[in-house]
Amino acid sequence: MGFTDRKLEIAIFALSITMIGGLGYVLKTPVQNAILSGDITYEMPRIKKSFLASLFDLGDREVDRSYTNPFAKKKAEEKKKAEEAKKAQAAAAAKAAAKAVAKKAEEAKKPKVSVNTVEGNPTKKWADDGFFGAGNARAAYANNGGNNAAAAADGKGDKADGMSGDQWYALLMAEPTAANVSKLIAAFSSKEVDAETYYRIVDGLYKSNNTETQKLGLVAAKAFYNTQGFMVTTQHYEQFPAEVQSGALSYLKSYATSGRLNILAAVIQSNDLASVTMATDVILEGYQNAKNGTTPVSTDPRTSRGNVATNSVSGYGQFHDIFAKLADSSDAAIRAIAVNALAQLPQSTVASL
């Protein structure tokens, strides 16, 4: 069968292809538009949770989170080092200042002779002039007839060419040595340091926790006899260790001599309970020693220069009137002390002197 015989079949086949092509073209555009304009949602496959995993599931619970600065520790260490360096620098500066003060004091101190002339009282016995047991220029200056050491200073107390009272205090607190205490004693004797500064330094030395430093304070106190020396030593007496207490008590008892009784008379009128108590004990013991003829206590015989301290019964007559006034004190403790003292210093004994 030839080509012409298959015209119908060929026509049908060609028509079928044309229709299929046309149908494809017709359906192509709507399908593509639907794909482009549609929303596609895709989820990752999830593992099914087991029972144990559900126990540790946070679910919708909130989680507290804290932020730790990894550099905070380093900053704290740097700050601590800076503070330590600052403290070390301050300590070094203080030490340098103390050395400078000490050097200045050494350079300022020149050998010299100072004579203090005190007019005598022709109506006063030699035994009552406040020089016995001291006998040197420093004690004569401090006693000055048995008066308070405040009379030894003019109220300024600073050296004309150098160290102020505060500088002296700083020096002795920074370097409490025997050499510096000796310089202080000499400066007080020559009126380069006033009484307030001197006994502020003694008080500072007494407050130290170092026994040797406390002993240096006692050395400074022993150099002079006056109400301030007696009272500042008494006020620290109970806090002293035994070895310092022994020396302090000896110093306090040494006031029971004829030339120093007027100092005790001033102390018992001070209204300071500790000082009044100690002074009364010294007075009563001194009175009994005077009646028995016992030799008075001397803190340092090397300072006597041949003079002999005396302790006469007659010197205690002045205390009766003082204790009689204290017996009317508003302070019950002082009142009791005065009544007890009057009982041991009877009126008949005093009146007969």
mmCIF file of C-alpha atoms in Angstrom:
data_model
loop_
_atom_site.group_PDB
_atom_site.id
_atom_site.type_symbol
_atom_site.label_atom_id
_atom_site.label_comp_id
_atom_site.label_asym_id
_atom_site.label_seq_id
_atom_site.Cartn_x
_atom_site.Cartn_y
_atom_site.Cartn_z
ATOM 1 C CA MET A 1 0.000 0.000 0.000
ATOM 2 C CA GLY A 2 1.500 3.326 -1.060
ATOM 3 C CA PHE A 3 1.661 6.729 0.649
ATOM 4 C CA THR A 4 -1.456 7.900 -1.019
ATOM 5 C CA ASP A 5 -3.280 4.945 0.394
ATOM 6 C CA ARG A 6 -2.469 6.080 3.998
ATOM 7 C CA LYS A 7 -3.501 9.697 3.758
ATOM 8 C CA LEU A 8 -6.243 9.268 6.348
ATOM 9 C CA GLU A 9 -4.040 7.644 8.976
ATOM 10 C CA ILE A 10 -1.308 10.250 8.486
ATOM 11 C CA ALA A 11 -3.805 13.086 8.823
ATOM 12 C CA ILE A 12 -5.213 11.614 12.032
ATOM 13 C CA PHE A 13 -1.698 11.216 13.545
ATOM 14 C CA ALA A 14 -0.668 14.760 12.663
ATOM 15 C CA LEU A 15 -3.906 16.121 14.166
ATOM 16 C CA SER A 16 -3.304 14.170 17.377
ATOM 17 C CA ILE A 17 0.192 15.594 17.771
ATOM 18 C CA THR A 18 -1.070 19.119 17.158
ATOM 19 C CA MET A 19 -3.820 18.741 19.750
ATOM 20 C CA ILE A 20 -1.447 17.329 22.377
ATOM 21 C CA GLY A 21 1.006 20.213 21.770
ATOM 22 C CA GLY A 22 -1.739 22.793 21.965
ATOM 23 C CA LEU A 23 -3.117 21.286 25.196
ATOM 24 C CA GLY A 24 0.316 21.390 26.771
ATOM 25 C CA TYR A 25 0.783 25.026 25.888
ATOM 26 C CA VAL A 26 -2.673 25.896 27.220
ATOM 27 C CA LEU A 27 -1.992 24.206 30.607
ATOM 28 C CA LYS A 28 1.631 25.462 30.997
ATOM 29 C CA THR A 29 0.919 29.132 31.937
ATOM 30 C CA PRO A 30 -1.733 28.568 34.736
ATOM 31 C CA VAL A 31 0.360 25.878 36.378
ATOM 32 C CA GLN A 32 3.467 28.058 36.441
ATOM 33 C CA ASN A 33 1.533 31.047 37.809
ATOM 34 C CA ALA A 34 0.045 28.916 40.548
ATOM 35 C CA ILE A 35 3.498 27.654 41.547
ATOM 36 C CA LEU A 36 5.029 31.152 41.642
ATOM 37 C CA SER A 37 2.189 32.779 43.592
ATOM 38 C CA GLY A 38 1.645 29.967 46.087
ATOM 39 C CA ASP A 39 3.183 29.819 49.678
ATOM 40 C CA ILE A 40 5.460 26.894 50.263
ATOM 41 C CA THR A 41 5.769 25.561 53.843
ATOM 42 C CA TYR A 42 8.548 23.179 54.633
ATOM 43 C CA GLU A 43 9.302 21.637 58.010
ATOM 44 C CA MET A 44 12.344 19.656 58.963
ATOM 45 C CA PRO A 45 11.613 16.193 60.097
ATOM 46 C CA ARG A 46 11.672 15.899 63.882
ATOM 47 C CA ILE A 47 12.888 13.044 65.965
ATOM 48 C CA LYS A 48 10.235 11.555 68.066
ATOM 49 C CA LYS A 49 10.830 12.274 71.751
ATOM 50 C CA SER A 50 11.309 9.447 74.140
ATOM 51 C CA PHE A 51 9.945 9.443 77.702
ATOM 52 C CA LEU A 52 13.370 10.232 79.226
ATOM 53 C CA ALA A 53 13.925 13.107 76.819
ATOM 54 C CA SER A 54 10.603 14.648 77.794
ATOM 55 C CA LEU A 55 11.749 14.824 81.440
ATOM 56 C CA PHE A 56 14.480 17.309 80.502
ATOM 57 C CA ASP A 57 12.475 19.279 77.996
ATOM 58 C CA LEU A 58 12.278 22.982 78.928
ATOM 59 C CA GLY A 59 9.101 23.406 77.001
ATOM 60 C CA ASP A 60 7.775 26.950 77.379
ATOM 61 C CA ARG A 61 9.613 27.637 80.642
ATOM 62 C CA GLU A 62 11.786 30.753 80.934
ATOM 63 C CA VAL A 63 15.521 30.323 81.354
ATOM 64 C CA ASP A 64 17.525 32.661 83.630
ATOM 65 C CA ARG A 65 20.726 33.702 82.025
ATOM 66 C CA SER A 66 23.644 35.583 83.610
ATOM 67 C CA TYR A 67 26.550 37.258 81.917
ATOM 68 C CA THR A 68 30.010 36.801 83.367
ATOM 69 C CA ASN A 69 32.597 39.311 82.374
ATOM 70 C CA PRO A 70 35.813 37.366 81.721
ATOM 71 C CA PHE A 71 37.866 40.519 82.393
ATOM 72 C CA ALA A 72 36.328 41.377 85.802
ATOM 73 C CA LYS A 73 38.780 39.252 87.812
ATOM 74 C CA LYS A 74 41.722 40.786 86.017
ATOM 75 C CA LYS A 75 40.434 44.304 86.742
ATOM 76 C CA ALA A 76 39.975 43.453 90.441
ATOM 77 C CA GLU A 77 43.530 42.142 90.662
ATOM 78 C CA GLU A 78 44.874 45.263 88.976
ATOM 79 C CA LYS A 79 42.901 47.480 91.392
ATOM 80 C CA LYS A 80 44.224 45.540 94.411
ATOM 81 C CA LYS A 81 47.788 45.861 93.165
ATOM 82 C CA ALA A 82 47.311 49.597 92.648
ATOM 83 C CA GLU A 83 45.997 50.021 96.208
ATOM 84 C CA GLU A 84 48.890 48.026 97.659
ATOM 85 C CA ALA A 85 51.353 50.104 95.693
ATOM 86 C CA LYS A 86 49.680 53.284 96.968
ATOM 87 C CA LYS A 87 49.913 52.102 100.580
ATOM 88 C CA ALA A 88 53.552 51.161 100.153
ATOM 89 C CA GLN A 89 54.260 54.556 98.657
ATOM 90 C CA ALA A 90 52.497 56.321 101.560
ATOM 91 C CA ALA A 91 54.457 54.271 104.122
ATOM 92 C CA ALA A 92 57.719 55.074 102.367
ATOM 93 C CA ALA A 93 56.813 58.771 102.319
ATOM 94 C CA ALA A 94 56.007 58.722 106.044
ATOM 95 C CA LYS A 95 59.288 57.003 106.830
ATOM 96 C CA ALA A 96 61.193 59.488 104.712
ATOM 97 C CA ALA A 97 59.443 62.377 106.456
ATOM 98 C CA ALA A 98 60.331 60.957 109.879
ATOM 99 C CA LYS A 99 63.971 60.619 108.856
ATOM 100 C CA ALA A 100 63.963 64.181 107.563
ATOM 101 C CA VAL A 101 62.540 65.427 110.852
ATOM 102 C CA ALA A 102 65.133 63.471 112.819
ATOM 103 C CA LYS A 103 67.941 64.833 110.668
ATOM 104 C CA LYS A 104 66.628 68.354 111.042
ATOM 105 C CA ALA A 105 66.441 67.934 114.817
ATOM 106 C CA GLU A 106 70.023 66.675 114.907
ATOM 107 C CA GLU A 107 71.289 69.581 112.854
ATOM 108 C CA ALA A 108 69.296 72.117 114.849
ATOM 109 C CA LYS A 109 70.631 70.886 118.179
ATOM 110 C CA LYS A 110 73.788 72.796 119.055
ATOM 111 C CA PRO A 111 75.791 72.546 122.265
ATOM 112 C CA LYS A 112 74.737 75.308 124.589
ATOM 113 C CA VAL A 113 74.384 76.172 128.243
ATOM 114 C CA SER A 114 71.080 77.402 129.598
ATOM 115 C CA VAL A 115 70.730 78.749 133.136
ATOM 116 C CA ASN A 116 67.293 79.341 134.628
ATOM 117 C CA THR A 117 67.322 81.546 137.702
ATOM 118 C CA VAL A 118 64.460 81.105 140.134
ATOM 119 C CA GLU A 119 64.092 83.670 142.870
ATOM 120 C CA GLY A 120 64.107 82.128 146.293
ATOM 121 C CA ASN A 121 61.454 82.642 148.912
ATOM 122 C CA PRO A 122 63.118 83.631 152.205
ATOM 123 C CA THR A 123 60.062 82.473 154.167
ATOM 124 C CA LYS A 124 60.197 78.996 152.638
ATOM 125 C CA LYS A 125 62.348 76.221 154.007
ATOM 126 C CA TRP A 126 64.972 74.692 151.740
ATOM 127 C CA ALA A 127 63.348 71.299 152.158
ATOM 128 C CA ASP A 128 60.178 72.587 150.517
ATOM 129 C CA ASP A 129 61.649 74.162 147.418
ATOM 130 C CA GLY A 130 60.980 71.197 145.129
ATOM 131 C CA PHE A 131 64.610 70.491 144.256
ATOM 132 C CA PHE A 132 65.309 67.450 146.407
ATOM 133 C CA GLY A 133 65.533 64.169 144.549
ATOM 134 C CA ALA A 134 66.097 66.003 141.287
ATOM 135 C CA GLY A 135 69.077 68.309 141.750
ATOM 136 C CA ASN A 136 69.648 69.021 138.091
ATOM 137 C CA ALA A 137 68.680 71.827 135.754
ATOM 138 C CA ARG A 138 65.825 69.894 134.185
ATOM 139 C CA ALA A 139 64.149 69.027 137.492
ATOM 140 C CA ALA A 140 64.660 72.550 138.806
ATOM 141 C CA TYR A 141 62.984 73.906 135.715
ATOM 142 C CA ALA A 142 60.109 71.421 135.957
ATOM 143 C CA ASN A 143 59.427 71.920 139.669
ATOM 144 C CA ASN A 144 60.045 75.695 139.888
ATOM 145 C CA GLY A 145 59.015 75.693 143.496
ATOM 146 C CA GLY A 146 56.803 72.629 143.090
ATOM 147 C CA ASN A 147 54.378 74.261 140.675
ATOM 148 C CA ASN A 148 52.844 72.580 137.663
ATOM 149 C CA ALA A 149 55.154 72.192 134.669
ATOM 150 C CA ALA A 150 52.820 74.383 132.648
ATOM 151 C CA ALA A 151 54.718 77.304 134.155
ATOM 152 C CA ALA A 152 57.780 75.992 132.365
ATOM 153 C CA ALA A 153 56.375 76.854 128.947
ATOM 154 C CA ASP A 154 55.323 80.136 127.433
ATOM 155 C CA GLY A 155 52.373 78.598 125.571
ATOM 156 C CA LYS A 156 54.017 78.531 122.150
ATOM 157 C CA GLY A 157 56.413 75.655 122.615
ATOM 158 C CA ASP A 158 57.878 75.723 119.126
ATOM 159 C CA LYS A 159 61.523 76.247 118.444
ATOM 160 C CA ALA A 160 62.219 79.597 116.892
ATOM 161 C CA ASP A 161 64.319 78.030 114.165
ATOM 162 C CA GLY A 162 62.837 74.602 113.626
ATOM 163 C CA MET A 163 60.537 71.855 114.831
ATOM 164 C CA SER A 164 56.979 72.506 115.917
ATOM 165 C CA GLY A 165 55.130 70.525 118.553
ATOM 166 C CA ASP A 166 53.464 68.406 115.875
ATOM 167 C CA GLN A 167 56.836 67.629 114.330
ATOM 168 C CA TRP A 168 58.209 66.521 117.679
ATOM 169 C CA TYR A 169 55.163 64.317 118.169
ATOM 170 C CA ALA A 170 55.516 62.809 114.681
ATOM 171 C CA LEU A 171 59.206 62.127 115.285
ATOM 172 C CA LEU A 172 58.690 60.316 118.596
ATOM 173 C CA MET A 173 55.740 58.308 117.299
ATOM 174 C CA ALA A 174 57.654 57.254 114.173
ATOM 175 C CA GLU A 175 61.000 56.635 115.896
ATOM 176 C CA PRO A 176 60.542 56.056 119.637
ATOM 177 C CA THR A 177 64.203 55.668 120.564
ATOM 178 C CA ALA A 178 66.187 56.516 123.678
ATOM 179 C CA ALA A 179 68.185 59.087 121.683
ATOM 180 C CA ASN A 180 65.046 60.907 120.544
ATOM 181 C CA VAL A 181 63.591 60.863 124.066
ATOM 182 C CA SER A 182 66.826 62.432 125.355
ATOM 183 C CA LYS A 183 66.500 65.171 122.727
ATOM 184 C CA LEU A 184 62.898 65.744 123.770
ATOM 185 C CA ILE A 185 63.856 66.066 127.449
ATOM 186 C CA ALA A 186 66.577 68.553 126.577
ATOM 187 C CA ALA A 187 64.181 70.530 124.362
ATOM 188 C CA PHE A 188 61.586 70.704 127.150
ATOM 189 C CA SER A 189 64.232 71.857 129.630
ATOM 190 C CA SER A 190 65.272 74.684 127.308
ATOM 191 C CA LYS A 191 61.633 75.688 126.612
ATOM 192 C CA GLU A 192 61.858 74.598 122.980
ATOM 193 C CA VAL A 193 58.915 72.250 123.613
ATOM 194 C CA ASP A 194 55.873 73.257 125.678
ATOM 195 C CA ALA A 195 54.288 71.156 128.427
ATOM 196 C CA GLU A 196 51.200 70.293 126.371
ATOM 197 C CA THR A 197 53.304 68.826 123.551
ATOM 198 C CA TYR A 198 55.668 67.079 125.955
ATOM 199 C CA TYR A 199 52.953 65.202 127.824
ATOM 200 C CA ARG A 200 51.003 64.506 124.649
ATOM 201 C CA ILE A 201 54.107 62.651 123.497
ATOM 202 C CA VAL A 202 54.411 60.848 126.856
ATOM 203 C CA ASP A 203 50.753 59.841 126.539
ATOM 204 C CA GLY A 204 51.363 58.560 122.994
ATOM 205 C CA LEU A 205 54.355 56.487 124.131
ATOM 206 C CA TYR A 206 52.310 55.039 127.001
ATOM 207 C CA LYS A 207 49.549 54.001 124.582
ATOM 208 C CA SER A 208 51.925 51.842 122.560
ATOM 209 C CA ASN A 209 51.542 48.068 122.688
ATOM 210 C CA ASN A 210 55.322 47.768 122.783
ATOM 211 C CA THR A 211 56.738 47.432 126.302
ATOM 212 C CA GLU A 212 60.021 49.114 125.396
ATOM 213 C CA THR A 213 58.164 52.111 123.979
ATOM 214 C CA GLN A 214 56.107 52.371 127.185
ATOM 215 C CA LYS A 215 59.344 52.352 129.164
ATOM 216 C CA LEU A 216 60.607 55.267 127.073
ATOM 217 C CA GLY A 217 57.436 57.166 127.988
ATOM 218 C CA LEU A 218 58.208 56.487 131.649
ATOM 219 C CA VAL A 219 61.762 57.765 131.147
ATOM 220 C CA ALA A 220 60.339 61.015 129.804
ATOM 221 C CA ALA A 221 57.877 61.289 132.701
ATOM 222 C CA LYS A 222 60.572 60.614 135.320
ATOM 223 C CA ALA A 223 62.677 63.483 134.028
ATOM 224 C CA PHE A 224 60.271 65.992 135.638
ATOM 225 C CA TYR A 225 57.971 66.159 138.644
ATOM 226 C CA ASN A 226 54.633 67.886 138.132
ATOM 227 C CA THR A 227 50.905 67.256 138.114
ATOM 228 C CA GLN A 228 50.857 66.355 134.425
ATOM 229 C CA GLY A 229 53.570 63.714 134.795
ATOM 230 C CA PHE A 230 51.803 62.188 137.812
ATOM 231 C CA MET A 231 48.354 62.182 136.230
ATOM 232 C CA VAL A 232 49.259 60.865 132.774
ATOM 233 C CA THR A 233 51.230 58.016 134.382
ATOM 234 C CA THR A 234 48.358 57.207 136.746
ATOM 235 C CA GLN A 235 45.798 57.168 133.940
ATOM 236 C CA HIS A 236 47.753 54.455 132.088
ATOM 237 C CA TYR A 237 48.964 52.567 135.163
ATOM 238 C CA GLU A 238 46.354 49.784 135.100
ATOM 239 C CA GLN A 239 47.073 48.992 131.430
ATOM 240 C CA PHE A 240 50.832 48.688 131.891
ATOM 241 C CA PRO A 241 52.449 45.225 131.938
ATOM 242 C CA ALA A 242 53.944 44.182 135.291
ATOM 243 C CA GLU A 243 57.491 45.281 134.492
ATOM 244 C CA VAL A 244 56.365 48.775 133.471
ATOM 245 C CA GLN A 245 53.936 49.016 136.405
ATOM 246 C CA SER A 246 56.797 48.410 138.832
ATOM 247 C CA GLY A 247 58.792 51.368 137.513
ATOM 248 C CA ALA A 248 55.683 53.562 137.267
ATOM 249 C CA LEU A 249 54.699 52.861 140.887
ATOM 250 C CA SER A 250 58.190 53.700 142.071
ATOM 251 C CA TYR A 251 58.011 56.994 140.188
ATOM 252 C CA LEU A 252 54.579 57.848 141.636
ATOM 253 C CA LYS A 253 55.624 57.016 145.200
ATOM 254 C CA SER A 254 58.653 59.273 144.831
ATOM 255 C CA TYR A 255 56.273 62.245 145.034
ATOM 256 C CA ALA A 256 55.949 61.564 148.778
ATOM 257 C CA THR A 257 58.780 63.940 149.726
ATOM 258 C CA SER A 258 58.555 67.355 151.341
ATOM 259 C CA GLY A 259 59.467 69.183 148.155
ATOM 260 C CA ARG A 260 56.748 67.482 146.041
ATOM 261 C CA LEU A 261 53.774 67.330 148.401
ATOM 262 C CA ASN A 262 52.320 70.497 146.901
ATOM 263 C CA ILE A 263 52.125 68.629 143.568
ATOM 264 C CA LEU A 264 50.085 65.894 145.250
ATOM 265 C CA ALA A 265 47.883 68.579 146.804
ATOM 266 C CA ALA A 266 47.098 69.868 143.298
ATOM 267 C CA VAL A 267 46.421 66.345 141.995
ATOM 268 C CA ILE A 268 43.848 65.433 144.661
ATOM 269 C CA GLN A 269 41.892 68.566 143.749
ATOM 270 C CA SER A 270 41.791 67.646 140.041
ATOM 271 C CA ASN A 271 38.524 65.624 140.211
ATOM 272 C CA ASP A 272 40.177 62.867 138.129
ATOM 273 C CA LEU A 273 39.191 59.763 140.092
ATOM 274 C CA ALA A 274 42.167 57.599 139.116
ATOM 275 C CA SER A 275 44.636 60.388 139.906
ATOM 276 C CA VAL A 276 42.888 61.326 143.183
ATOM 277 C CA THR A 277 42.915 57.686 144.283
ATOM 278 C CA MET A 278 46.590 57.148 143.475
ATOM 279 C CA ALA A 279 47.675 60.483 144.980
ATOM 280 C CA THR A 280 45.757 59.750 148.187
ATOM 281 C CA ASP A 281 47.443 56.356 148.500
ATOM 282 C CA VAL A 282 50.851 57.989 148.001
ATOM 283 C CA ILE A 283 50.033 60.690 150.578
ATOM 284 C CA LEU A 284 48.868 58.226 153.226
ATOM 285 C CA GLU A 285 51.838 55.907 152.679
ATOM 286 C CA GLY A 286 54.196 58.876 152.718
ATOM 287 C CA TYR A 287 52.642 60.117 155.968
ATOM 288 C CA GLN A 288 53.131 56.734 157.622
ATOM 289 C CA ASN A 289 56.735 56.586 156.357
ATOM 290 C CA ALA A 290 57.354 60.087 157.738
ATOM 291 C CA LYS A 291 56.031 59.011 161.145
ATOM 292 C CA ASN A 292 58.222 55.896 161.047
ATOM 293 C CA GLY A 293 61.269 57.767 159.787
ATOM 294 C CA THR A 294 61.460 55.716 156.561
ATOM 295 C CA THR A 295 63.701 57.101 153.809
ATOM 296 C CA PRO A 296 61.669 58.479 150.891
ATOM 297 C CA VAL A 297 61.636 56.667 147.558
ATOM 298 C CA SER A 298 64.016 58.047 144.911
ATOM 299 C CA THR A 299 63.555 57.074 141.271
ATOM 300 C CA ASP A 300 67.119 57.937 140.266
ATOM 301 C CA PRO A 301 69.726 58.628 142.949
ATOM 302 C CA ARG A 302 72.171 59.823 140.267
ATOM 303 C CA THR A 303 70.150 63.029 139.918
ATOM 304 C CA SER A 304 70.398 64.016 143.580
ATOM 305 C CA ARG A 305 73.857 65.657 143.292
ATOM 306 C CA GLY A 306 74.453 65.117 147.001
ATOM 307 C CA ASN A 307 71.061 66.416 148.152
ATOM 308 C CA VAL A 308 69.011 64.159 150.402
ATOM 309 C CA ALA A 309 65.245 63.969 149.884
ATOM 310 C CA THR A 310 63.311 64.590 153.088
ATOM 311 C CA ASN A 311 59.870 63.513 154.194
ATOM 312 C CA SER A 312 58.678 65.395 157.222
ATOM 313 C CA VAL A 313 55.403 64.833 159.073
ATOM 314 C CA SER A 314 54.880 68.583 159.125
ATOM 315 C CA GLY A 315 54.538 68.640 155.353
ATOM 316 C CA TYR A 316 51.292 66.655 155.522
ATOM 317 C CA GLY A 317 49.401 69.269 157.512
ATOM 318 C CA GLN A 318 48.184 70.919 154.304
ATOM 319 C CA PHE A 319 46.108 67.882 153.304
ATOM 320 C CA HIS A 320 43.616 67.933 156.144
ATOM 321 C CA ASP A 321 41.743 71.009 154.906
ATOM 322 C CA ILE A 322 41.810 69.731 151.328
ATOM 323 C CA PHE A 323 40.353 66.338 152.264
ATOM 324 C CA ALA A 324 37.767 68.064 154.456
ATOM 325 C CA LYS A 325 36.526 69.963 151.380
ATOM 326 C CA LEU A 326 36.588 66.817 149.245
ATOM 327 C CA ALA A 327 34.415 65.089 151.857
ATOM 328 C CA ASP A 328 31.586 67.327 150.601
ATOM 329 C CA SER A 329 32.217 66.453 146.934
ATOM 330 C CA SER A 330 29.253 65.581 144.701
ATOM 331 C CA ASP A 331 31.248 62.560 143.499
ATOM 332 C CA ALA A 332 30.497 59.698 145.887
ATOM 333 C CA ALA A 333 33.789 57.908 145.111
ATOM 334 C CA ILE A 334 35.913 60.999 145.829
ATOM 335 C CA ARG A 335 33.824 61.674 148.929
ATOM 336 C CA ALA A 336 34.581 58.176 150.244
ATOM 337 C CA ILE A 337 38.311 58.589 149.527
ATOM 338 C CA ALA A 338 38.380 61.896 151.426
ATOM 339 C CA VAL A 339 36.558 60.478 154.458
ATOM 340 C CA ASN A 340 38.976 57.541 154.593
ATOM 341 C CA ALA A 341 41.977 59.873 154.340
ATOM 342 C CA LEU A 342 40.674 62.116 157.125
ATOM 343 C CA ALA A 343 40.390 59.081 159.354
ATOM 344 C CA GLN A 344 44.097 58.407 158.851
ATOM 345 C CA LEU A 345 45.097 62.062 159.206
ATOM 346 C CA PRO A 346 43.291 62.937 162.438
ATOM 347 C CA GLN A 347 42.600 66.542 163.279
ATOM 348 C CA SER A 348 44.483 66.387 166.554
ATOM 349 C CA THR A 349 47.692 65.264 164.822
ATOM 350 C CA VAL A 350 47.515 67.999 162.194
ATOM 351 C CA ALA A 351 46.563 70.707 164.650
ATOM 352 C CA SER A 352 49.560 69.962 166.804
ATOM 353 C CA LEU A 353 52.042 70.426 163.933
#
